[in-house]
Each structure stands twice: as structure tokens, then as C-alpha cells.
mmCIF file of C-alpha atoms in Angstrom:
data_model
loop_
_atom_site.group_PDB
_atom_site.id
_atom_site.type_symbol
_atom_site.label_atom_id
_atom_site.label_comp_id
_atom_site.label_asym_id
_atom_site.label_seq_id
_atom_site.Cartn_x
_atom_site.Cartn_y
_atom_site.Cartn_z
ATOM 1 C CA UNK A 100 99.620 139.136 119.450
ATOM 2 C CA UNK A 101 100.658 135.780 117.724
ATOM 3 C CA UNK A 102 98.142 132.784 117.937
ATOM 4 C CA UNK A 103 99.571 129.906 119.949
ATOM 5 C CA UNK A 104 97.985 126.528 119.583
ATOM 6 C CA UNK A 105 97.923 124.289 122.590
ATOM 7 C CA UNK A 106 97.741 120.509 122.348
ATOM 8 C CA UNK A 107 98.214 118.266 119.183
ATOM 9 C CA UNK A 108 96.842 118.928 115.780
ATOM 10 C CA UNK A 109 93.411 117.599 115.116
ATOM 11 C CA UNK A 110 93.186 114.102 113.585
ATOM 12 C CA UNK A 111 90.119 114.735 111.431
ATOM 13 C CA UNK A 112 90.412 116.588 108.146
ATOM 14 C CA UNK A 113 86.867 117.177 106.899
ATOM 15 C CA UNK A 114 83.407 118.105 108.093
ATOM 16 C CA UNK A 115 80.692 116.280 109.880
ATOM 17 C CA UNK A 116 78.466 114.241 107.403
ATOM 18 C CA UNK A 117 75.263 116.054 108.443
ATOM 19 C CA UNK A 118 76.891 119.528 107.960
ATOM 20 C CA UNK A 119 77.738 118.403 104.321
ATOM 21 C CA UNK A 120 74.307 117.018 103.752
ATOM 22 C CA UNK A 121 72.251 120.015 104.944
ATOM 23 C CA UNK A 122 73.951 122.168 102.195
ATOM 24 C CA UNK A 123 72.999 119.721 99.370
ATOM 25 C CA UNK A 124 69.759 119.326 97.388
ATOM 26 C CA UNK A 125 67.567 116.524 98.828
ATOM 27 C CA UNK A 126 70.057 116.363 101.808
ATOM 28 C CA UNK A 127 72.604 114.656 99.555
ATOM 29 C CA UNK A 128 70.612 111.484 98.637
ATOM 30 C CA UNK A 129 72.490 109.806 95.783
ATOM 31 C CA UNK A 130 75.844 111.630 96.430
ATOM 32 C CA UNK A 131 79.086 109.770 97.359
ATOM 33 C CA UNK A 132 80.938 110.573 100.588
ATOM 34 C CA UNK A 133 83.873 108.893 102.393
ATOM 35 C CA UNK A 134 85.865 109.277 105.480
ATOM 36 C CA UNK A 135 89.557 110.576 105.206
ATOM 37 C CA UNK A 136 90.753 108.346 107.976
ATOM 38 C CA UNK A 137 89.557 105.277 106.224
ATOM 39 C CA UNK A 138 91.145 106.371 102.985
ATOM 40 C CA UNK A 139 94.493 106.781 104.784
ATOM 41 C CA UNK A 140 94.358 103.289 106.151
ATOM 42 C CA UNK A 141 93.577 101.493 102.859
ATOM 43 C CA UNK A 142 94.522 103.809 99.980
ATOM 44 C CA UNK A 143 94.211 101.207 97.131
ATOM 45 C CA UNK A 144 90.906 99.850 98.349
ATOM 46 C CA UNK A 145 88.037 102.148 98.027
ATOM 47 C CA UNK A 146 85.644 102.681 100.954
ATOM 48 C CA UNK A 147 82.600 104.990 100.559
ATOM 49 C CA UNK A 148 78.858 105.448 100.941
ATOM 50 C CA UNK A 149 76.290 106.446 98.406
ATOM 51 C CA UNK A 150 73.810 108.052 100.502
ATOM 52 C CA UNK A 151 70.205 106.748 100.394
ATOM 53 C CA UNK A 152 68.491 108.608 103.293
ATOM 54 C CA UNK A 153 69.636 111.468 105.573
ATOM 55 C CA UNK A 154 67.809 112.871 108.631
ATOM 56 C CA UNK A 155 69.746 115.565 110.315
ATOM 57 C CA UNK A 156 68.597 116.544 113.763
ATOM 58 C CA UNK A 157 67.555 120.153 113.225
ATOM 59 C CA UNK A 158 67.451 120.991 117.022
ATOM 60 C CA UNK A 159 71.233 120.547 117.184
ATOM 61 C CA UNK A 160 72.967 123.938 116.616
ATOM 62 C CA UNK A 161 76.383 122.603 115.264
ATOM 63 C CA UNK A 162 74.650 119.920 112.960
ATOM 64 C CA UNK A 163 76.673 117.113 114.448
ATOM 65 C CA UNK A 164 73.798 114.846 115.105
ATOM 66 C CA UNK A 165 71.293 112.864 112.980
ATOM 67 C CA UNK A 166 70.869 109.576 111.231
ATOM 68 C CA UNK A 167 71.976 108.534 107.741
ATOM 69 C CA UNK A 168 71.757 105.405 105.657
ATOM 70 C CA UNK A 169 73.766 104.624 102.520
ATOM 71 C CA UNK A 170 74.920 101.852 100.205
ATOM 72 C CA UNK A 171 78.298 100.851 101.738
ATOM 73 C CA UNK A 172 81.291 99.785 99.730
ATOM 74 C CA UNK A 173 84.057 98.707 102.099
ATOM 75 C CA UNK A 174 87.506 98.052 100.676
ATOM 76 C CA UNK A 175 85.954 97.260 97.262
ATOM 77 C CA UNK A 176 83.144 94.992 98.413
ATOM 78 C CA UNK A 177 79.488 96.125 98.262
ATOM 79 C CA UNK A 178 78.022 95.544 101.679
ATOM 80 C CA UNK A 179 74.432 96.817 100.979
ATOM 81 C CA UNK A 180 72.396 99.550 102.636
ATOM 82 C CA UNK A 181 73.528 100.131 106.159
ATOM 83 C CA UNK A 182 73.173 102.972 108.823
ATOM 84 C CA UNK A 183 76.112 105.329 109.113
ATOM 85 C CA UNK A 184 77.163 105.472 112.724
ATOM 86 C CA UNK A 185 80.063 107.886 112.532
ATOM 87 C CA UNK A 186 78.366 110.736 110.907
ATOM 88 C CA UNK A 187 79.183 113.201 113.656
ATOM 89 C CA UNK A 188 82.954 112.922 113.200
ATOM 90 C CA UNK A 189 84.454 115.855 111.395
ATOM 91 C CA UNK A 190 86.123 113.461 108.944
ATOM 92 C CA UNK A 191 83.731 113.265 105.823
ATOM 93 C CA UNK A 192 84.474 114.457 102.404
ATOM 94 C CA UNK A 193 82.012 114.838 99.496
ATOM 95 C CA UNK A 194 83.026 113.563 96.116
ATOM 96 C CA UNK A 195 82.141 116.112 93.437
ATOM 97 C CA UNK A 196 79.509 114.948 90.905
ATOM 98 C CA UNK A 197 81.980 115.133 87.934
ATOM 99 C CA UNK A 198 84.442 112.805 89.673
ATOM 100 C CA UNK A 199 82.023 110.180 91.058
ATOM 101 C CA UNK A 200 82.332 107.725 88.138
ATOM 102 C CA UNK A 201 86.160 107.946 88.280
ATOM 103 C CA UNK A 202 86.183 107.755 91.982
ATOM 104 C CA UNK A 203 84.009 104.567 92.056
ATOM 105 C CA UNK A 204 86.215 102.573 89.711
ATOM 106 C CA UNK A 205 87.778 99.853 91.965
ATOM 107 C CA UNK A 206 91.471 99.347 91.840
ATOM 108 C CA UNK A 207 91.811 96.465 94.303
ATOM 109 C CA UNK A 208 89.335 94.404 96.144
ATOM 110 C CA UNK A 209 89.960 93.038 99.666
ATOM 111 C CA UNK A 210 89.977 89.251 99.803
ATOM 112 C CA UNK A 211 90.987 87.002 102.683
ATOM 113 C CA UNK A 212 93.112 83.865 101.951
ATOM 114 C CA UNK A 213 91.382 81.312 104.092
ATOM 115 C CA UNK A 214 94.097 78.773 103.438
ATOM 116 C CA UNK A 215 96.451 80.858 105.627
ATOM 117 C CA UNK A 216 94.020 81.201 108.592
ATOM 118 C CA UNK A 217 94.675 78.554 111.289
ATOM 119 C CA UNK A 218 92.062 75.845 112.034
ATOM 120 C CA UNK A 219 92.922 75.694 115.714
ATOM 121 C CA UNK A 220 94.516 77.851 118.353
ATOM 122 C CA UNK A 221 96.690 76.910 121.271
ATOM 123 C CA UNK A 222 94.919 77.114 124.578
ATOM 124 C CA UNK A 223 95.983 79.798 127.121
ATOM 125 C CA UNK A 224 98.108 78.358 129.953
ATOM 126 C CA UNK A 225 95.761 78.881 132.728
ATOM 127 C CA UNK A 226 92.723 77.424 130.753
ATOM 128 C CA UNK A 227 94.948 74.489 129.585
ATOM 129 C CA UNK A 228 95.916 73.720 133.298
ATOM 130 C CA UNK A 229 92.130 73.658 134.298
ATOM 131 C CA UNK A 230 91.123 71.499 131.508
ATOM 132 C CA UNK A 231 93.895 69.072 132.235
ATOM 133 C CA UNK A 232 92.873 68.809 135.843
ATOM 134 C CA UNK A 233 89.209 68.131 134.644
ATOM 135 C CA UNK A 234 90.426 65.434 132.314
ATOM 136 C CA UNK A 235 92.433 63.792 135.043
ATOM 137 C CA UNK A 236 89.477 63.957 137.424
ATOM 138 C CA UNK A 237 87.272 62.126 134.792
ATOM 139 C CA UNK A 238 89.862 59.460 134.274
ATOM 140 C CA UNK A 239 90.673 60.424 130.547
ATOM 141 C CA UNK A 240 93.977 60.772 128.797
ATOM 142 C CA UNK A 241 95.561 64.161 129.167
ATOM 143 C CA UNK A 242 97.328 65.490 125.930
ATOM 144 C CA UNK A 243 100.518 67.542 126.078
ATOM 145 C CA UNK A 244 98.989 70.525 124.263
ATOM 146 C CA UNK A 245 95.267 71.371 124.191
ATOM 147 C CA UNK A 246 94.003 73.077 120.945
ATOM 148 C CA UNK A 247 90.809 75.143 120.722
ATOM 149 C CA UNK A 248 89.033 74.954 117.276
ATOM 150 C CA UNK A 249 88.850 78.260 115.496
ATOM 151 C CA UNK A 250 85.885 79.217 113.329
ATOM 152 C CA UNK A 251 87.478 81.883 111.102
ATOM 153 C CA UNK A 252 84.562 82.685 108.893
ATOM 154 C CA UNK A 253 82.421 84.397 111.622
ATOM 155 C CA UNK A 254 85.271 86.155 113.305
ATOM 156 C CA UNK A 255 86.653 87.702 110.136
ATOM 157 C CA UNK A 256 83.271 88.943 108.901
ATOM 158 C CA UNK A 257 82.981 90.819 112.266
ATOM 159 C CA UNK A 258 86.315 92.356 111.754
ATOM 160 C CA UNK A 259 85.347 93.645 108.219
ATOM 161 C CA UNK A 260 82.412 95.592 109.533
ATOM 162 C CA UNK A 261 84.512 97.609 112.080
ATOM 163 C CA UNK A 262 86.040 100.679 110.519
#
């Protein structure tokens, strides 16, 4: 009887982080792991973790739960020690010890060109209409287009941490 698969192919190509760690000495502390999905998004900019502390939840049968911390390198920039929140996803790959030094060599570092980021954004139409009415009621001059100041530094830092 042939095997028939129903549905789409699984997106993840790897193992959960805690399943990998429980098979290593000292639960993998000091080893390098990365997510396959992140590597596919940015192949020239390395993103990985060097594990510093791992606590798998031993009561979980499938070893999908736990907490882990590691020194994060995201797109070539060192972010420091952070908690790994996606350890349960079956997407993690362990770098062999012999290949760690070669793997950690950076080919390209992610940099944002702040000169291309706008300083102000155009106001949405409904908000612009309300603001114009308020300015008229106060007796102030009403501009044709209302611009909202944009603080790019804080916004872009928040985007870097989501991966």
C-alpha cells in the first residue's frame, strides 16, 4: 500500500533546539546553532547563537519545551546574550565543532543607510481631515499637507530584533 501525504510539505527543516541540546555534553553550552529559515532569508549575512545556558523541560515527552540563552549574532551584528524564544520550532541546526570557526567568519554585515530614511511621513487622510478641522476651530492657519515627524532610529531597532 503506497504512502500518501495530505497537505503541504513542512516548512521547517531541522530539529527543535531542546532536542538537539539534550544529546550534547553540558546541554550544548558553548556550541553554535542557527535557524534554517533565517539562513534562507539572509544567506550572505550570518545569524546564529552561541549557547550560554540551556534548561530543557524534562517533563515534556517530545522535548519541545524549555528555556535557552545565547550570545546572539544577527545579520553580522553581535547583539549580546538574549533568551531564545523560538527553541520549540523544528528548524534548528547544530554547527559541527570542526566547522564553527569557518562558519563564524562574517561575509557581510547588515547596515542601515540613515540618509535614505524619511524624516517625516504624510498624514493619513482621515487623520489629516480631523487635524485640519481642529486647526480651523483654534483659528490657526491650515497647511495643504500635514506631515508627521518620523523617528527612524527607535523603529528600525525594533525591526532588527524580530526574526
